[in-house]
């Protein structure tokens, strides 16, 4: 029987490719000059230091080192926390004040919840991308393990391999240096323009509960902001670099999701979709643990990025009618790369269950045993994520923008 080719989403980024640590050959040549007893121990130490890291480890180390560096810059600039000798009060202390007349406002890093949320989303975005790459690369082996290719003809398998080859070429195009450079330049320009927009429109205007005019209030808050480009240009630059870093991986993640969605739709039409293992539950999810991980990371990514969008355009900036269009656009993208693929997977898994139930009628099982087996099949969710949990998550996903958009109005009326 012909072997199905696997998807290679790791082609979308050089960070997933095998690489030899820089300088290891030079280090080994230098060690040849050491005495033999010391040489062996030194070589062992060098090899331990140069052990190749997995992509997940690399992302974690980048995020951790970037976070520490940003905190260090903020501490060095005196905007990590409010100094005890400064006469400026934190912006949050004015939000629920009655008839407050602030003379100076500070918005340090650790007193800026919106900024902390945005930074958290920035540093976790590559992890979402990495986990989805791992799940997509295991999609074909997962369904093969569950018997999804056992009913395919040789002609269909060849068609699937051609489809996989086209999909992998699309992944490779996304990972080309010129394409990656174009994406990076685009997101860097976009990030710079977004920061300029924040610079021009100030901060926390929709949360002004003081007696100051809105324009004066947002100017006061921006003057004390930890990422003010006039007083703390190094932190402003760090924020823009971190934002471009996150947007780069988000753009690749979305493009990869579109490519995988097209593959999933066409492979399902060829009879190779999401296939639960009806004969043996090997992992607690009918062999679909990989799909469960993909769905959970995808839903988590959607919620995280929506939260980042909302705190940017509803808390940092004043909510405007066009904010609704931005939220709707994000939801439409999520529907394309998350909800639609989930729907395709649901129907293909449902067809697999129907075929298995139909096959039970041709066995020698007794009627009672057959009814019990059929009841067991339908007692388990079609997809490895509970339906009620999914509906709850989607409902919350749709209601969060409306709830957060109302908060500034509540604050201003107090």
XYZ file of C-alpha atoms in Angstrom:
414
model
C 0.000 0.000 0.000
C 1.288 3.469 -0.840
C 2.511 5.669 2.000
C 0.941 9.033 2.649
C 3.277 12.006 2.729
C 3.144 14.232 5.803
C 2.589 17.946 6.078
C 5.641 20.086 6.808
C 4.451 23.382 8.336
C 7.931 23.801 9.840
C 8.966 25.016 6.387
C 7.246 28.311 7.230
C 10.110 29.397 9.468
C 13.862 28.931 9.683
C 13.603 28.548 13.454
C 12.116 25.072 12.936
C 14.942 23.855 10.720
C 17.869 21.802 11.959
C 20.913 23.936 12.621
C 24.405 23.539 13.955
C 25.280 25.859 16.836
C 27.502 28.725 15.780
C 31.162 28.354 16.746
C 31.140 24.726 17.859
C 33.738 23.696 15.281
C 36.058 26.529 16.311
C 35.629 25.612 19.947
C 36.487 21.988 19.241
C 39.651 22.989 17.350
C 40.760 25.170 20.254
C 40.209 22.285 22.673
C 42.734 20.152 20.782
C 45.505 22.242 22.323
C 44.480 21.298 25.858
C 46.002 18.333 27.723
C 44.207 15.057 27.094
C 42.673 14.654 30.622
C 41.261 18.180 30.520
C 40.227 17.934 26.852
C 37.598 15.253 27.417
C 35.893 17.130 30.229
C 36.019 20.392 28.258
C 34.540 18.742 25.162
C 31.709 17.304 27.229
C 30.983 20.735 28.696
C 31.030 22.382 25.257
C 28.657 19.785 23.814
C 26.271 20.283 26.715
C 26.340 24.048 26.151
C 25.806 23.626 22.408
C 23.003 21.063 22.669
C 20.474 21.894 19.905
C 17.332 23.462 21.331
C 13.843 22.629 20.179
C 11.856 25.467 18.566
C 9.642 25.647 21.662
C 12.708 26.091 23.883
C 14.082 28.787 21.591
C 10.823 30.727 21.724
C 10.677 30.388 25.506
C 14.241 31.633 25.902
C 13.629 34.576 23.556
C 10.456 35.558 25.425
C 12.081 35.156 28.824
C 15.220 37.119 27.930
C 13.152 39.829 26.231
C 10.907 40.173 29.285
C 13.885 40.458 31.623
C 15.551 42.998 29.324
C 12.383 45.105 29.161
C 12.005 45.059 32.949
C 15.655 46.021 33.285
C 15.229 48.971 30.922
C 12.132 50.107 32.793
C 13.915 49.862 36.129
C 16.941 51.739 34.807
C 14.663 54.469 33.462
C 12.796 54.756 36.754
C 9.431 53.722 35.264
C 9.094 50.192 36.574
C 7.157 51.397 39.627
C 6.284 54.879 40.837
C 9.133 56.440 42.814
C 8.208 57.211 46.398
C 9.590 60.732 46.173
C 7.701 61.704 43.046
C 4.680 63.961 43.427
C 2.902 62.292 40.485
C 0.154 59.860 41.439
C -0.533 56.658 39.455
C -3.224 56.973 36.805
C -5.204 54.106 38.303
C -5.657 56.023 41.561
C -7.717 58.643 39.708
C -10.073 56.286 37.894
C -12.601 56.024 40.725
C -11.904 59.373 42.358
C -14.684 61.893 42.740
C -13.896 65.415 41.516
C -10.168 64.672 41.388
C -7.929 67.440 40.070
C -4.594 65.801 39.280
C -1.523 67.938 38.770
C 0.681 65.087 37.495
C -0.082 61.523 36.449
C 2.285 58.566 36.156
C 1.691 55.330 34.286
C 4.620 53.066 35.099
C 5.027 49.586 33.642
C 3.835 47.578 36.642
C 0.891 49.987 37.122
C -0.272 49.681 33.520
C -2.555 46.607 33.332
C -3.292 47.147 29.654
C 0.413 47.363 28.855
C 1.155 44.193 30.816
C -1.615 42.323 28.996
C -0.329 43.502 25.620
C 3.242 42.495 26.507
C 2.032 39.082 27.684
C 0.197 38.560 24.387
C 3.301 39.692 22.480
C 5.610 37.209 24.164
C 3.171 34.276 24.054
C 2.226 34.703 20.362
C 5.238 32.723 19.039
C 4.269 29.860 21.362
C 0.828 29.642 19.744
C 2.515 29.535 16.359
C 4.966 26.834 17.482
C 2.267 24.600 18.979
C 0.113 24.846 15.856
C 3.099 23.876 13.693
C 3.595 20.762 15.820
C -0.093 19.828 15.633
C -0.379 20.340 11.867
C 2.740 18.260 11.209
C 1.115 15.347 13.092
C -2.253 15.616 11.318
C -1.587 12.980 8.633
C 0.162 10.470 10.982
C -2.660 10.901 13.515
C -5.340 9.937 11.026
C -3.205 7.138 9.607
C -2.847 5.684 13.101
C -6.609 5.825 13.453
C -7.184 3.967 10.192
C -8.207 6.951 8.124
C -6.250 5.742 5.084
C -7.338 2.085 5.180
C -10.359 2.674 2.934
C -8.573 4.839 0.388
C -7.791 3.546 -3.071
C -4.333 3.848 -4.570
C -5.593 6.612 -6.853
C -6.973 8.608 -3.917
C -3.717 8.221 -2.007
C -1.768 9.554 -4.959
C -4.153 12.513 -5.126
C -3.628 13.132 -1.427
C 0.140 13.039 -1.860
C -0.088 15.564 -4.677
C -2.269 17.755 -2.460
C 0.254 17.420 0.360
C 3.107 18.327 -1.984
C 1.269 21.500 -3.103
C 0.543 22.396 0.517
C 4.173 21.896 1.496
C 5.263 24.094 -1.394
C 2.944 26.797 -0.054
C 4.525 26.384 3.379
C 7.979 26.641 1.792
C 7.025 29.848 -0.041
C 5.850 31.320 3.264
C 9.227 30.444 4.776
C 11.387 31.909 1.984
C 13.786 34.632 3.014
C 12.375 37.247 0.657
C 8.811 36.530 1.757
C 9.831 36.571 5.428
C 11.687 39.844 4.885
C 8.641 41.369 3.193
C 6.419 40.272 6.093
C 8.864 41.693 8.629
C 9.127 45.042 6.833
C 5.349 45.278 6.540
C 4.669 44.491 10.191
C 7.499 46.777 11.316
C 5.983 49.703 9.390
C 2.527 48.810 10.713
C 3.796 48.630 14.282
C 5.498 52.009 13.918
C 2.320 53.581 12.563
C 0.311 52.043 15.407
C 2.700 53.506 17.962
C 2.483 56.921 16.284
C -1.308 56.637 16.509
C -1.022 55.979 20.256
C 1.420 58.874 20.553
C -0.974 61.267 18.802
C -4.114 60.225 20.672
C -2.760 59.793 24.182
C -3.901 57.195 26.691
C -6.937 56.315 28.844
C -9.169 59.049 27.431
C -12.270 56.866 27.751
C -11.491 56.279 31.433
C -11.317 59.923 32.472
C -13.282 60.329 35.706
C -11.539 63.551 36.721
C -12.569 67.149 36.223
C -9.901 67.628 33.572
C -10.974 67.850 29.906
C -10.386 64.592 28.047
C -7.626 66.053 25.867
C -5.740 67.339 28.913
C -6.219 64.087 30.821
C -4.884 61.866 28.037
C -1.938 64.221 27.564
C -1.133 64.052 31.293
C -1.302 60.259 31.264
C 0.877 60.012 28.176
C 3.457 62.353 29.711
C 3.872 59.893 32.594
C 3.704 56.769 30.435
C 6.582 54.308 30.688
C 6.867 54.062 26.854
C 6.745 57.792 26.124
C 9.045 58.244 23.138
C 10.150 61.707 24.273
C 11.144 60.859 27.837
C 11.945 57.134 27.433
C 12.906 56.537 23.778
C 14.670 53.252 24.594
C 11.449 51.765 26.027
C 9.432 53.106 23.117
C 11.845 51.399 20.730
C 11.700 48.178 22.777
C 7.898 48.204 22.655
C 7.888 48.698 18.877
C 10.467 45.932 18.342
C 8.498 43.544 20.547
C 5.288 44.432 18.717
C 6.865 43.814 15.307
C 8.222 40.495 16.608
C 4.747 39.370 17.664
C 2.991 40.637 14.530
C 5.534 38.785 12.384
C 4.706 35.422 13.910
C 1.007 36.241 14.017
C 1.059 36.974 10.269
C 2.807 33.672 9.586
C 0.438 31.841 11.889
C -2.614 33.216 10.080
C -1.153 32.494 6.637
C -0.271 28.961 7.727
C -3.806 28.543 9.058
C -5.298 29.551 5.710
C -3.059 27.083 3.861
C -3.968 24.288 6.274
C -7.682 25.120 6.009
C -7.519 24.714 2.226
C -5.694 21.402 2.660
C -8.228 20.156 5.210
C -11.172 21.018 2.969
C -9.698 19.308 -0.091
C -8.431 16.265 1.799
C -11.894 15.798 3.338
C -13.381 15.847 -0.150
C -10.959 13.035 -1.040
C -12.161 10.968 1.919
C -9.262 11.714 4.277
C -10.508 13.952 7.051
C -10.469 13.849 10.824
C -10.791 10.168 11.721
C -11.428 9.057 15.313
C -10.193 5.615 16.288
C -13.409 3.727 16.945
C -11.771 0.373 17.648
C -9.332 1.406 20.371
C -9.164 4.601 22.433
C -5.403 4.981 22.615
C -5.151 8.435 24.207
C -8.448 9.168 25.931
C -9.781 11.113 22.932
C -10.261 8.307 20.397
C -6.821 8.935 18.951
C -7.499 12.653 18.438
C -5.339 14.136 21.187
C -3.283 16.011 18.565
C -6.453 17.585 17.201
C -7.515 18.509 20.719
C -4.192 20.290 21.299
C -4.524 22.115 17.989
C -8.041 23.289 18.825
C -7.184 24.387 22.358
C -4.101 26.322 21.239
C -6.065 27.867 18.360
C -8.915 28.974 20.620
C -6.423 30.259 23.178
C -4.636 32.217 20.459
C -7.899 33.787 19.291
C -8.902 34.825 22.808
C -5.448 36.187 23.623
C -5.234 38.303 20.484
C -8.773 39.582 20.928
C -7.882 40.562 24.507
C -4.799 42.388 23.243
C -6.858 44.194 20.618
C -9.490 45.231 23.137
C -7.110 46.588 25.768
C -5.350 48.547 23.033
C -8.407 50.115 21.451
C -10.760 50.240 24.437
C -8.481 50.871 27.435
C -5.354 52.545 26.086
C -7.275 54.408 23.401
C -10.807 55.711 23.343
C -13.329 53.327 21.828
C -14.688 54.644 18.534
C -17.181 53.336 15.957
C -14.334 52.034 13.790
C -13.164 49.926 16.761
C -16.164 47.692 16.150
C -15.023 47.104 12.577
C -11.550 46.140 13.809
C -13.049 43.631 16.244
C -15.331 42.220 13.547
C -12.369 41.882 11.176
C -10.434 39.916 13.797
C -13.444 37.680 14.392
C -13.830 37.044 10.658
C -10.173 36.009 10.396
C -10.607 33.717 13.392
C -13.726 32.247 11.803
C -11.732 31.485 8.654
C -8.777 29.792 10.342
C -10.468 28.325 13.453
C -14.250 27.939 13.274
C -14.416 26.828 9.631
C -11.684 24.161 9.998
C -13.408 22.955 13.175
C -16.631 22.608 11.203
C -14.847 20.582 8.504
C -13.255 18.366 11.140
C -16.597 17.898 12.886
C -18.384 16.693 9.762
C -15.574 14.344 8.702
C -15.372 12.846 12.210
C -19.157 12.539 12.260
C -19.092 10.651 8.948
C -16.462 8.292 10.379
C -18.701 7.551 13.343
C -21.710 6.973 11.111
C -19.743 4.503 8.990
C -18.580 2.659 12.087
C -22.140 2.445 13.457
C -23.332 1.136 10.082
C -20.583 -1.501 10.130
C -21.821 -2.811 13.471
C -25.014 -4.045 11.818
C -22.998 -6.545 9.738
C -21.270 -8.135 12.740
C -22.383 -11.192 14.740
C -22.985 -9.166 17.882
C -26.178 -9.725 19.829
C -28.787 -6.948 19.643
C -28.122 -5.880 23.229
C -24.352 -5.728 22.702
C -24.849 -3.848 19.433
C -27.125 -1.287 21.075
C -24.616 -0.829 23.903
C -21.769 -0.335 21.414
C -23.771 2.207 19.428
C -24.709 4.070 22.618
C -21.042 4.155 23.597
C -20.124 5.665 20.211
C -22.581 8.521 20.540
C -21.852 9.148 24.224
C -18.463 10.631 23.273
C -18.183 14.076 21.689
C -17.544 14.035 17.949
C -14.591 16.368 18.398
C -12.173 16.022 21.340
C -13.490 19.267 22.870
C -16.803 19.264 24.723
C -19.680 20.888 22.829
C -20.923 22.814 25.850
C -17.454 24.134 26.593
C -17.045 25.196 22.975
C -20.420 27.000 22.973
C -19.561 28.707 26.268
C -16.203 29.831 24.885
C -17.764 31.165 21.673
C -20.491 32.993 23.629
C -17.903 34.598 25.880
C -15.804 35.412 22.831
C -18.720 37.312 21.311
C -19.820 39.056 24.515
C -16.421 40.206 25.799
C -16.145 43.147 23.368
C -19.561 44.464 24.365
C -18.868 44.129 28.103
C -15.469 45.825 27.953
C -16.762 48.561 25.652
C -19.340 49.486 28.312
C -16.815 49.780 31.150
C -15.533 53.272 30.237
C -19.111 54.549 30.240
C -19.648 53.094 33.702
C -16.410 54.652 34.955
C -17.215 58.094 33.568
C -20.695 58.100 35.169
C -19.398 57.397 38.659
